[in-house]
Coordinates of N, CA and C in Angstrom, one line a residue:
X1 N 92.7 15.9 -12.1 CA 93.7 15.4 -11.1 C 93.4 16.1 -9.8
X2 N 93.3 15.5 -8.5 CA 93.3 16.0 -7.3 C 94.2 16.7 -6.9
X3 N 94.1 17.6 -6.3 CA 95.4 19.0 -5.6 C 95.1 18.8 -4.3
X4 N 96.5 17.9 -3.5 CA 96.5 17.8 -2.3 C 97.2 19.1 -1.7
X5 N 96.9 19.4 -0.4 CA 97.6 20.2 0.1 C 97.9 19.3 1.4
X6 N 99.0 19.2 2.1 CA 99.5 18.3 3.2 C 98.9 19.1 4.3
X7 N 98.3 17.4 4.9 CA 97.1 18.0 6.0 C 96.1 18.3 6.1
X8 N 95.5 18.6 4.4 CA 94.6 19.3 4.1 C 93.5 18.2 3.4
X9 N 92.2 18.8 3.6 CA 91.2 18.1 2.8 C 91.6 18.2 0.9
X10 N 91.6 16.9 0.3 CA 91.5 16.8 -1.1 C 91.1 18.0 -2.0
X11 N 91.7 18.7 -2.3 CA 91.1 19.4 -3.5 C 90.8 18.7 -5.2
X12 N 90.0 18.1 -5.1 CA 89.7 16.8 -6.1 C 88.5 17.8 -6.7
X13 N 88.5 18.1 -8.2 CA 87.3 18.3 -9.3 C 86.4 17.5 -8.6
X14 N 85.5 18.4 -8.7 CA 83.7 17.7 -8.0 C 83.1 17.7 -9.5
X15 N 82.0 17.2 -9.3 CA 80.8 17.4 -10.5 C 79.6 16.9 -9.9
X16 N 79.1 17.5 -10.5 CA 77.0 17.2 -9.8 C 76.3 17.4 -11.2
X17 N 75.2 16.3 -11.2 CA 74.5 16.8 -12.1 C 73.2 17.0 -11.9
X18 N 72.2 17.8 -12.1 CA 71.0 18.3 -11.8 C 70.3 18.5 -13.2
X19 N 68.8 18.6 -12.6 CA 67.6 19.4 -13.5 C 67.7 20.8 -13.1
X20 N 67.8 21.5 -14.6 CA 67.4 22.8 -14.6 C 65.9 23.4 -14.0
X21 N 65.9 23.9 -13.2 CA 64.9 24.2 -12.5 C 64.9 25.6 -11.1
X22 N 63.9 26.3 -11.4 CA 64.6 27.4 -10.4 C 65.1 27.0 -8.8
X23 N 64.0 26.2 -8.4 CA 64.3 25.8 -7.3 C 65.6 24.8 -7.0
X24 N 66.2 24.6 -7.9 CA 67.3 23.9 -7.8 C 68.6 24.6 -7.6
X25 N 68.6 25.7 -8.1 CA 69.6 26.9 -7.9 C 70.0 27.3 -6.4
X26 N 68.9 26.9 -5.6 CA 69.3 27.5 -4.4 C 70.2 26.2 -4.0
X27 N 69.7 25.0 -4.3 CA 70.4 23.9 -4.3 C 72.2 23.5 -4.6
X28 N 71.8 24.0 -5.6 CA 73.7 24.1 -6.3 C 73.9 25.3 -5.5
X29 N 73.9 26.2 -5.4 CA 74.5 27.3 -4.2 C 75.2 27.1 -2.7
X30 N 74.1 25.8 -1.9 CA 74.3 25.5 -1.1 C 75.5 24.6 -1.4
X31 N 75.6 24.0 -2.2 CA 76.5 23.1 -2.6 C 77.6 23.6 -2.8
X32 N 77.8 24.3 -3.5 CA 79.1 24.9 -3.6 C 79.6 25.4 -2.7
X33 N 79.1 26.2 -2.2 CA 79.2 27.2 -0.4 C 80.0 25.9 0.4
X34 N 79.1 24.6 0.6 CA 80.1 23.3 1.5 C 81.6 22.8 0.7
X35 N 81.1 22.8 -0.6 CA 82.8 22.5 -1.8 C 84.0 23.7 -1.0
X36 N 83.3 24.7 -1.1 CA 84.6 25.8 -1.3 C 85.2 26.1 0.4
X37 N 84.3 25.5 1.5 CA 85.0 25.9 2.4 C 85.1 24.3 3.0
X38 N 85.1 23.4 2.5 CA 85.9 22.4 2.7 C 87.4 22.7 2.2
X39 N 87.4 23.3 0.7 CA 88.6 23.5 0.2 C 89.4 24.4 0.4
X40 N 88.8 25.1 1.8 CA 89.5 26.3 2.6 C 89.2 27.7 1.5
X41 N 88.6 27.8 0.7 CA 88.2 29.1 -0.2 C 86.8 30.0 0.4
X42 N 86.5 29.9 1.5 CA 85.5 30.7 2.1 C 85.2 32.0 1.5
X43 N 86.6 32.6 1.5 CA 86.7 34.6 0.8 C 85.8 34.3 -0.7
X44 N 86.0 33.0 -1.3 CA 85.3 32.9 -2.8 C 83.7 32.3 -3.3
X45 N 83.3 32.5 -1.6 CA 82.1 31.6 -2.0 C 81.2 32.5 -2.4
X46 N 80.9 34.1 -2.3 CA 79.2 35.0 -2.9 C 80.2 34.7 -4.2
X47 N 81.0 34.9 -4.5 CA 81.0 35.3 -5.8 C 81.3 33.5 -7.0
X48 N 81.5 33.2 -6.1 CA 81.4 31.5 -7.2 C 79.8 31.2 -7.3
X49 N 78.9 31.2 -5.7 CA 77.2 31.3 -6.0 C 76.8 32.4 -6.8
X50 N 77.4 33.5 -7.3 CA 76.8 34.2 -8.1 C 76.8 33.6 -9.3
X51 N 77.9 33.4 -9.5 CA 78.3 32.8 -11.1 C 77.5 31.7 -11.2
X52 N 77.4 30.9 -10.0 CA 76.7 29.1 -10.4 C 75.3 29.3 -10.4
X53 N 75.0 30.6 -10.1 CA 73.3 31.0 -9.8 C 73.0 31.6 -11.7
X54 N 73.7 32.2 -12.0 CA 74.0 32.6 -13.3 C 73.9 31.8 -14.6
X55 N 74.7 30.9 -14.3 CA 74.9 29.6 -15.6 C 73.7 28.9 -15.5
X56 N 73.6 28.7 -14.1 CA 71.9 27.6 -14.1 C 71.0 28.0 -14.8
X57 N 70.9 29.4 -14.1 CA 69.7 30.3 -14.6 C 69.4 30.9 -16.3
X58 N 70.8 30.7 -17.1 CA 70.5 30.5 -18.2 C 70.1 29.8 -18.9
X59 N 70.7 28.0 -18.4 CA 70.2 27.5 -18.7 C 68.2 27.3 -18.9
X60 N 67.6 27.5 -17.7 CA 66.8 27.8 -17.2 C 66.1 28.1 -18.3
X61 N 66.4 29.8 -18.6 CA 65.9 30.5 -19.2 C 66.2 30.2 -20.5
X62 N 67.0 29.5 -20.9 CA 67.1 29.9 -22.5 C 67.3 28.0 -23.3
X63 N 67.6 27.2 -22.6 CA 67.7 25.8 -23.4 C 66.1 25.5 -22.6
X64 N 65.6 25.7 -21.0 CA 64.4 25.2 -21.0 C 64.2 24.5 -19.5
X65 N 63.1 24.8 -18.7 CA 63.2 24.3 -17.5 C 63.3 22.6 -17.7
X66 N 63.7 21.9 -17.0 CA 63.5 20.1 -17.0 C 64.7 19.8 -17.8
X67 N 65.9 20.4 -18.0 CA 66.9 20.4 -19.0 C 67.7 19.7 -17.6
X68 N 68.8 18.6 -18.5 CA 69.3 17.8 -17.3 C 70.9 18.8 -17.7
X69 N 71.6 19.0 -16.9 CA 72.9 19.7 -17.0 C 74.0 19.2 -16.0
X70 N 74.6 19.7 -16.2 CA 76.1 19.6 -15.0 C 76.9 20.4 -14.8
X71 N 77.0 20.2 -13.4 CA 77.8 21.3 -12.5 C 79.4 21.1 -12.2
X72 N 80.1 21.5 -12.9 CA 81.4 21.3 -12.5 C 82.4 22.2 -12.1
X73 N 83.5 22.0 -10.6 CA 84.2 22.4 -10.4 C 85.3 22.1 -9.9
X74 N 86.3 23.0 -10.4 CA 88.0 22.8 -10.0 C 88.7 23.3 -10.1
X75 N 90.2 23.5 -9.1 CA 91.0 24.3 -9.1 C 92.1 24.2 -10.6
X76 N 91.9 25.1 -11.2 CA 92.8 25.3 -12.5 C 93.7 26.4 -12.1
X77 N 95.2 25.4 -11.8 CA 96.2 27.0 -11.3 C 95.7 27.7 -10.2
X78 N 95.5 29.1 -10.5 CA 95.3 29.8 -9.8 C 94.0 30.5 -9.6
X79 N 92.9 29.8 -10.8 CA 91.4 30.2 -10.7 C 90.9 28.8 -10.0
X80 N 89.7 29.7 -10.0 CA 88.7 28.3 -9.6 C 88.0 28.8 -10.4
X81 N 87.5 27.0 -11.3 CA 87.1 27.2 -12.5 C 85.7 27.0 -12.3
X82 N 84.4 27.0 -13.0 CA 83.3 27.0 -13.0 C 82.3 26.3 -14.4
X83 N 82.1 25.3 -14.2 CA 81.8 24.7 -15.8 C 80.2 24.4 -15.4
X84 N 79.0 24.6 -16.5 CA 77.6 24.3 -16.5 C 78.0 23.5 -17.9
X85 N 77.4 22.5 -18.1 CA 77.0 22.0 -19.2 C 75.7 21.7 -19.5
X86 N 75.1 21.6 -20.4 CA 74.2 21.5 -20.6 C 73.8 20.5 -22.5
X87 N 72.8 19.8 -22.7 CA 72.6 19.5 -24.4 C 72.3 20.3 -25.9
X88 N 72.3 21.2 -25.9 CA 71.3 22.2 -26.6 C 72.7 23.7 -26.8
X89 N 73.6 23.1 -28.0 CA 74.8 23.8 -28.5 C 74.4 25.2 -29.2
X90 N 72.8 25.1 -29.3 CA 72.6 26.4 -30.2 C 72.3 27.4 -29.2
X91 N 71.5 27.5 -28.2 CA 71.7 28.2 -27.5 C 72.5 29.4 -26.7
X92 N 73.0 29.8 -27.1 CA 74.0 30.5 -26.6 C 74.1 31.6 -25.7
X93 N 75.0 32.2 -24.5 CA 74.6 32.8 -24.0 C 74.9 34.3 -24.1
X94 N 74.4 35.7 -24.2 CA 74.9 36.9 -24.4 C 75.1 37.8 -23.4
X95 N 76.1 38.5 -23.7 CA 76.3 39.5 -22.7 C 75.8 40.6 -23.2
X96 N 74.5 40.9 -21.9 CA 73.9 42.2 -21.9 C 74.3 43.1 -20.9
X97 N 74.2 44.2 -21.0 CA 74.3 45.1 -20.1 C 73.5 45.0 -18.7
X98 N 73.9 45.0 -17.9 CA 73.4 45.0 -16.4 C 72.4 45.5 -16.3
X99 N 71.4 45.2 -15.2 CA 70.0 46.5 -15.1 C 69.6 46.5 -13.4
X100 N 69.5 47.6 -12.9 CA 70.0 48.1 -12.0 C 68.3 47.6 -11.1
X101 N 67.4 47.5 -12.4 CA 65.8 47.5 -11.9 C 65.4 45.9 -12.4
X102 N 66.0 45.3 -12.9 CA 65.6 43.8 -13.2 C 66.6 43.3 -13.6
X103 N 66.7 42.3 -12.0 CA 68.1 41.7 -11.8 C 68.1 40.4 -13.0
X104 N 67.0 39.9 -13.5 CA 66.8 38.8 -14.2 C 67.4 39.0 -15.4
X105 N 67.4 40.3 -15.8 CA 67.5 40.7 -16.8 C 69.3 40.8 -17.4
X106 N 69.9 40.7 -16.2 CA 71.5 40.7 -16.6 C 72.0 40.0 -17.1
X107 N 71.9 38.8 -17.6 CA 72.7 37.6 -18.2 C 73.3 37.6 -17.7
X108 N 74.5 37.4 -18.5 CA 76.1 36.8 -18.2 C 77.0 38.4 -18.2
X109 N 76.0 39.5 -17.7 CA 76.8 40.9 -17.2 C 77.3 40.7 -16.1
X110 N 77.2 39.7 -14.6 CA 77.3 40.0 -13.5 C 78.1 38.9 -14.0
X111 N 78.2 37.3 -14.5 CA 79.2 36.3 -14.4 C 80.7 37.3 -15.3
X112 N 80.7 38.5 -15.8 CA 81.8 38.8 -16.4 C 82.0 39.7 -15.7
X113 N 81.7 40.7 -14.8 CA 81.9 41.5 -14.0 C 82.8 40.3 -12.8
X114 N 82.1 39.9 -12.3 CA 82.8 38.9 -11.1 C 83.9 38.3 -11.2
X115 N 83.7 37.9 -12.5 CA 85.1 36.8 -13.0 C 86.4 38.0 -14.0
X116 N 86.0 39.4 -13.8 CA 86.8 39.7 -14.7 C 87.5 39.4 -16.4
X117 N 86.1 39.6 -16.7 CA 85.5 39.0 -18.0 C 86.6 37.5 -18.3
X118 N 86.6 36.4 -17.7 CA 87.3 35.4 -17.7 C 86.0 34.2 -17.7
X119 N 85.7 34.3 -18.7 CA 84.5 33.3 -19.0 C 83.9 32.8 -20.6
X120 N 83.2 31.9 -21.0 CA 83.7 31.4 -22.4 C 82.6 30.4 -22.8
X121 N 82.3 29.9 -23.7 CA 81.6 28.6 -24.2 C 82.4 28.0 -25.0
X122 N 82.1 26.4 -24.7 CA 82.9 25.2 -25.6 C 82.1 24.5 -26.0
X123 N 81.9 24.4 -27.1 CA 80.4 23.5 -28.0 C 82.0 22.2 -28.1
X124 N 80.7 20.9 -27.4 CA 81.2 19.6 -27.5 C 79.9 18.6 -28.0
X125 N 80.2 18.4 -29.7 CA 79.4 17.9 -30.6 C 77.7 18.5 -30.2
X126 N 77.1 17.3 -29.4 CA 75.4 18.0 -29.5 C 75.0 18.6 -28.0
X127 N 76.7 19.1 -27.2 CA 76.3 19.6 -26.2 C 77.1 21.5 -25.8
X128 N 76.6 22.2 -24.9 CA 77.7 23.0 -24.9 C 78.3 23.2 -23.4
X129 N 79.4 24.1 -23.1 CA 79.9 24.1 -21.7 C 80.3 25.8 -21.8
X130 N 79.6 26.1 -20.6 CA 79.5 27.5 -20.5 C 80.5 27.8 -19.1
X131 N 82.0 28.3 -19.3 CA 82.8 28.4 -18.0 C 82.6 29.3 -18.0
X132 N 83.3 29.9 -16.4 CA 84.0 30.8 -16.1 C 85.2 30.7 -15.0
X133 N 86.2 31.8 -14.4 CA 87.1 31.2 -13.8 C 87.2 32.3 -12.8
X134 N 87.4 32.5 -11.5 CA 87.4 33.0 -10.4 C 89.0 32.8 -9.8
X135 N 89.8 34.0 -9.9 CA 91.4 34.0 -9.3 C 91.1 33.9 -7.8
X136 N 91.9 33.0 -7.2 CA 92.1 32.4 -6.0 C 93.5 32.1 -5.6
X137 N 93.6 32.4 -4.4 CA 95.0 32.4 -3.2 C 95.1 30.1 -3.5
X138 N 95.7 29.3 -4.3 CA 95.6 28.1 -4.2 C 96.6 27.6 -3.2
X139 N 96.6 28.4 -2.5 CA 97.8 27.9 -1.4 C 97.0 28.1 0.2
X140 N 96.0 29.1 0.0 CA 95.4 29.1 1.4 C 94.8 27.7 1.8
X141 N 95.0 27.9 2.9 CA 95.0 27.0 4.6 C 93.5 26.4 4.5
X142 N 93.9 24.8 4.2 CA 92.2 24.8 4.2 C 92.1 23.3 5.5
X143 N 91.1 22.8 5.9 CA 90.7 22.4 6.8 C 91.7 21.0 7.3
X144 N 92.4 21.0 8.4 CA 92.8 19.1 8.6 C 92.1 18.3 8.8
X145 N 92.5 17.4 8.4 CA 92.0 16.3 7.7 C 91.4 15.2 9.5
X146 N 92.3 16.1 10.6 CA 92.1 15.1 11.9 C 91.1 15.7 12.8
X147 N 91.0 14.9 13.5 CA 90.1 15.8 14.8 C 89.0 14.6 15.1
X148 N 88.3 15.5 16.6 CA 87.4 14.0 16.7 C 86.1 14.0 16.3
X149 N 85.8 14.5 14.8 CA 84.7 14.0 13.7 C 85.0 13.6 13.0
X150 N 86.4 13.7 12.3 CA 86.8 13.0 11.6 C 87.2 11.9 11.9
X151 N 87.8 11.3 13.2 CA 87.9 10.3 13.9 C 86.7 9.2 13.9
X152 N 85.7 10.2 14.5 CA 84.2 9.3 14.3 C 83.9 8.7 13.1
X153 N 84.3 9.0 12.2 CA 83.7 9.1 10.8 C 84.1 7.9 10.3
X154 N 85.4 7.8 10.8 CA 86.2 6.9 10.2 C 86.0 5.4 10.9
X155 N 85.5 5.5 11.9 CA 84.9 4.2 12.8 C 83.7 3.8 12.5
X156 N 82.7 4.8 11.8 CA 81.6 4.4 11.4 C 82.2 3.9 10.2
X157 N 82.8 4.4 9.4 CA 83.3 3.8 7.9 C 83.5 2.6 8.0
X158 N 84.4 2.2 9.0 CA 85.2 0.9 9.2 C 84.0 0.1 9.6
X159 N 83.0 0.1 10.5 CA 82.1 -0.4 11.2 C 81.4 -1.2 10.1
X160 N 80.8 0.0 9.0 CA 80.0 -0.4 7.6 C 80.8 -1.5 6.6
X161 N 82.6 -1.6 6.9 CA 83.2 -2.7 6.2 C 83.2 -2.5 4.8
X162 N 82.8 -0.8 4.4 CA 83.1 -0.4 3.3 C 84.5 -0.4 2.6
X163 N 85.0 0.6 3.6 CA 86.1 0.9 2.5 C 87.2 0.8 4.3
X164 N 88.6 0.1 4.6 CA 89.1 0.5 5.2 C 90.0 1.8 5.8
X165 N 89.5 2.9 5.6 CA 90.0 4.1 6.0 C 91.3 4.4 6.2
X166 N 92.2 5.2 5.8 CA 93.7 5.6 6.5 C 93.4 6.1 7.4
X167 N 93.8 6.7 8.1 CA 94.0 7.4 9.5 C 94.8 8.8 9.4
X168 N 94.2 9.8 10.2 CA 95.0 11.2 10.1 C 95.8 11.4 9.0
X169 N 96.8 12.0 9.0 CA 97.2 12.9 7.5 C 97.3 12.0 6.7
X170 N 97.9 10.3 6.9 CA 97.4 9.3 5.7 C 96.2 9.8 4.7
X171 N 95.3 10.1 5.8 CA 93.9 10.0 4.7 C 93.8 10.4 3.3
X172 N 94.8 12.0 3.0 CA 94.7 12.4 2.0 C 96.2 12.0 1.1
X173 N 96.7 11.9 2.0 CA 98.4 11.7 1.3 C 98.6 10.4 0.7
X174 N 97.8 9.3 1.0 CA 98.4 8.1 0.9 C 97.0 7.6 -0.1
X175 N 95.7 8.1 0.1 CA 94.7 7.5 -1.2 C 94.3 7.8 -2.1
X176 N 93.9 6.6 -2.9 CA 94.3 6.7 -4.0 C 92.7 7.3 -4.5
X177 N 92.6 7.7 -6.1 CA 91.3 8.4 -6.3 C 90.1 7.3 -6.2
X178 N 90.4 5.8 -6.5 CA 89.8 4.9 -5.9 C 89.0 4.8 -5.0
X179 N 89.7 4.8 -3.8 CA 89.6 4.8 -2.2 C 88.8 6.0 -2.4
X180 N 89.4 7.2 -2.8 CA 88.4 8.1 -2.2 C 86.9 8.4 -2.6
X181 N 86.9 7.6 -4.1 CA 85.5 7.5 -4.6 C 84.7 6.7 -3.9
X182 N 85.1 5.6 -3.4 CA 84.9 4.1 -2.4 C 84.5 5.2 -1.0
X183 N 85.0 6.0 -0.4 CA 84.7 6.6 0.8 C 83.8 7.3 0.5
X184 N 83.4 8.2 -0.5 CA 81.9 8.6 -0.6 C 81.2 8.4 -0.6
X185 N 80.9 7.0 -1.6 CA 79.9 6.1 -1.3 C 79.8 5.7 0.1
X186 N 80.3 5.5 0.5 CA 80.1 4.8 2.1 C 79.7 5.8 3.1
X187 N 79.9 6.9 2.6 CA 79.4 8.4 3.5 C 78.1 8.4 3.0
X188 N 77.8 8.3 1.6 CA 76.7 8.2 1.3 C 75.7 7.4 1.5
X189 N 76.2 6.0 2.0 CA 75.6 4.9 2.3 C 75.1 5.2 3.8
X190 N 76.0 5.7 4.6 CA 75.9 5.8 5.9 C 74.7 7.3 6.2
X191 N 74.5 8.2 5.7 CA 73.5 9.1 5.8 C 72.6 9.0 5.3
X192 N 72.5 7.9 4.4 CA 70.9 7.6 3.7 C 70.4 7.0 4.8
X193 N 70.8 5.7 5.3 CA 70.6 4.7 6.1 C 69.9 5.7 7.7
X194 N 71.4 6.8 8.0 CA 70.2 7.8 9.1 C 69.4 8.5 9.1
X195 N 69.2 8.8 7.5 CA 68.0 9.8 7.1 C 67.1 8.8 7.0
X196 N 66.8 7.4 6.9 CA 66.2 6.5 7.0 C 65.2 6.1 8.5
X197 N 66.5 6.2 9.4 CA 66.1 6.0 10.4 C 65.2 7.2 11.1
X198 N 65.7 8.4 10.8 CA 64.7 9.8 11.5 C 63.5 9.4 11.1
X199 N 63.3 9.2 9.9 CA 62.3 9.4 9.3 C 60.9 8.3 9.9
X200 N 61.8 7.2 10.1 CA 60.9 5.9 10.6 C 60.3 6.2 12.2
X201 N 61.2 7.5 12.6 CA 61.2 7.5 13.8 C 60.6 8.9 14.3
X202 N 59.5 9.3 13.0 CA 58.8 10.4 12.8 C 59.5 12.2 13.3
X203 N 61.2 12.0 12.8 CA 61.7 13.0 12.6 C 61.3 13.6 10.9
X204 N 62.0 15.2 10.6 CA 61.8 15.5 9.7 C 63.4 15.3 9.2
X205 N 63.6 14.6 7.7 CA 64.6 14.6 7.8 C 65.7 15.8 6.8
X206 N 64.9 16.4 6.4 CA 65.5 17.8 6.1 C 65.4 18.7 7.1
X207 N 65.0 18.9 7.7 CA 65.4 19.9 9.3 C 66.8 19.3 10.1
X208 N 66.4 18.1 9.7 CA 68.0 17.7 10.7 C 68.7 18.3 10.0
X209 N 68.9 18.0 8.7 CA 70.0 17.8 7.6 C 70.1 19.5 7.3
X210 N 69.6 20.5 7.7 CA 69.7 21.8 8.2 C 70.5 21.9 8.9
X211 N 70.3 21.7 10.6 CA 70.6 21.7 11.6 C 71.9 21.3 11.6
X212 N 72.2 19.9 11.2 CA 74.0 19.5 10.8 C 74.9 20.4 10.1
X213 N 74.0 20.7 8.4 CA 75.0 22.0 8.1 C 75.4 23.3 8.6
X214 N 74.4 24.0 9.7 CA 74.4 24.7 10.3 C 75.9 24.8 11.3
X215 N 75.6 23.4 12.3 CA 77.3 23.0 12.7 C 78.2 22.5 11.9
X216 N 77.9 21.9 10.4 CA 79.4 21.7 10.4 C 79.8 23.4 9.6
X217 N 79.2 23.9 9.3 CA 79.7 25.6 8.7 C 80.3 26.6 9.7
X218 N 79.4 26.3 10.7 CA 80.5 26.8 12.4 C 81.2 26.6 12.1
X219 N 81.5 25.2 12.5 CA 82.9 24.5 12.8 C 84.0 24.6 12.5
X220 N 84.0 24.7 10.3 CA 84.6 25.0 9.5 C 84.8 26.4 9.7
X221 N 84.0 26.9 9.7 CA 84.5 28.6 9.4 C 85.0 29.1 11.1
X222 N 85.5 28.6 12.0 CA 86.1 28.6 13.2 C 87.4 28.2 12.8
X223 N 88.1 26.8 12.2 CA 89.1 27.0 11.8 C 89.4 27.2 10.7
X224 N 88.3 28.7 9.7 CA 90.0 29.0 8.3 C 90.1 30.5 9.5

């Protein structure tokens, strides 16, 4: 279920699903880092990338690189919760003792240090899910929903004849989980299509897509 806060960006369960792979980890990191200060939780982002650097990395290491998994996250109460899933129920993960000279070597010592040993596995038939849960302020002040990007956004939206958009605090208050799955797509439609166009137009289109996150992380972290 989505956790509105009035005025505020959706706090809606995300999920991603990726290949287990090292170089992917920096991938889900960055990801999370944009999730958690959209949802106004900035104070929680080293320590949710530690944990999400952790779960991958087991997987990694112990079901097998090219392992397809999922990244899941959301506000439960007063944690923010952290779910990897993965196929491979036998696997299981252990808590070793930390090592001060081979950080590889810690398992799930730093994801229970962090989380305040608040972390667990749930075998579901021929798969398993390795949480953990991070205590969070779920009332802090997270980003409005108005301004003139959001404004733009919403003209390009309407332009594409995807999805017709609400307008200012409507946006989050009045749609439904529908609409808002319908507006991703159409965000998603609309940046393919310009990462399309750099590209034809002998830009690099991961340098831009740098360069954007770079401003919108300003931006955000200017108003929490």
């Amino acid at each position: 279920m989505a956790i509105y806060v009035s005025g505020c960006v959706a706090r809606e369960p995300w999920r991603h699903e990726f290949t287990a792979h090292p170089k992917e980890v920096a991938q889900l990191r960055r990801m999370v880092r944009l999730r958690l200060i959209l949802w106004g939780l900035r104070d929680h982002v080293d320590a949710a990338q530690i944990c999400v650097s952790e779960l991958a990395t087991n997987v990694i290491q112990h079901v097998g690189e090219g392992t397809p998994a999922t990244l899941r996250m959301e506000l439960n109460g007063p944690h923010l919760r952290l779910e990897v899933e993965d196929p491979d129920p036998r696997a299981l993960p252990t808590l070793l003792a930390a090592s001060d000279v081979l950080e590889s070597g810690r398992g799930m010592a730093l994801v229970d240090v962090v989380t305040d040993h608040r972390w667990g596995v749930i075998l579901r038939g021929e798969a398993k899910v390795v949480w953990c849960e991070l205590t969070v302020d779920a009332s802090a002040v997270c980003r409005p929903t108005n301004g003139p990007r959001i404004t733009r956004a919403v003209a390009v939206f309407e332009l594409y004849g995807s999805w017709p958009l609400p307008r200012g605090r409507d946006m989050v208050g009045s749609a439904s989980l529908l609409g808002m799955a319908a507006a991703e797509e159409a965000a998603i439609e609309v940046m393919a299509d310009v990462l399309h166009w750099l590209r034809a137009h002998g830009h690099d289109p991961d340098d831009v897509l740098d360069r954007a996150q770079t401003h919108f992380e300003a931006e955000i972290g200017g108003l929490l």
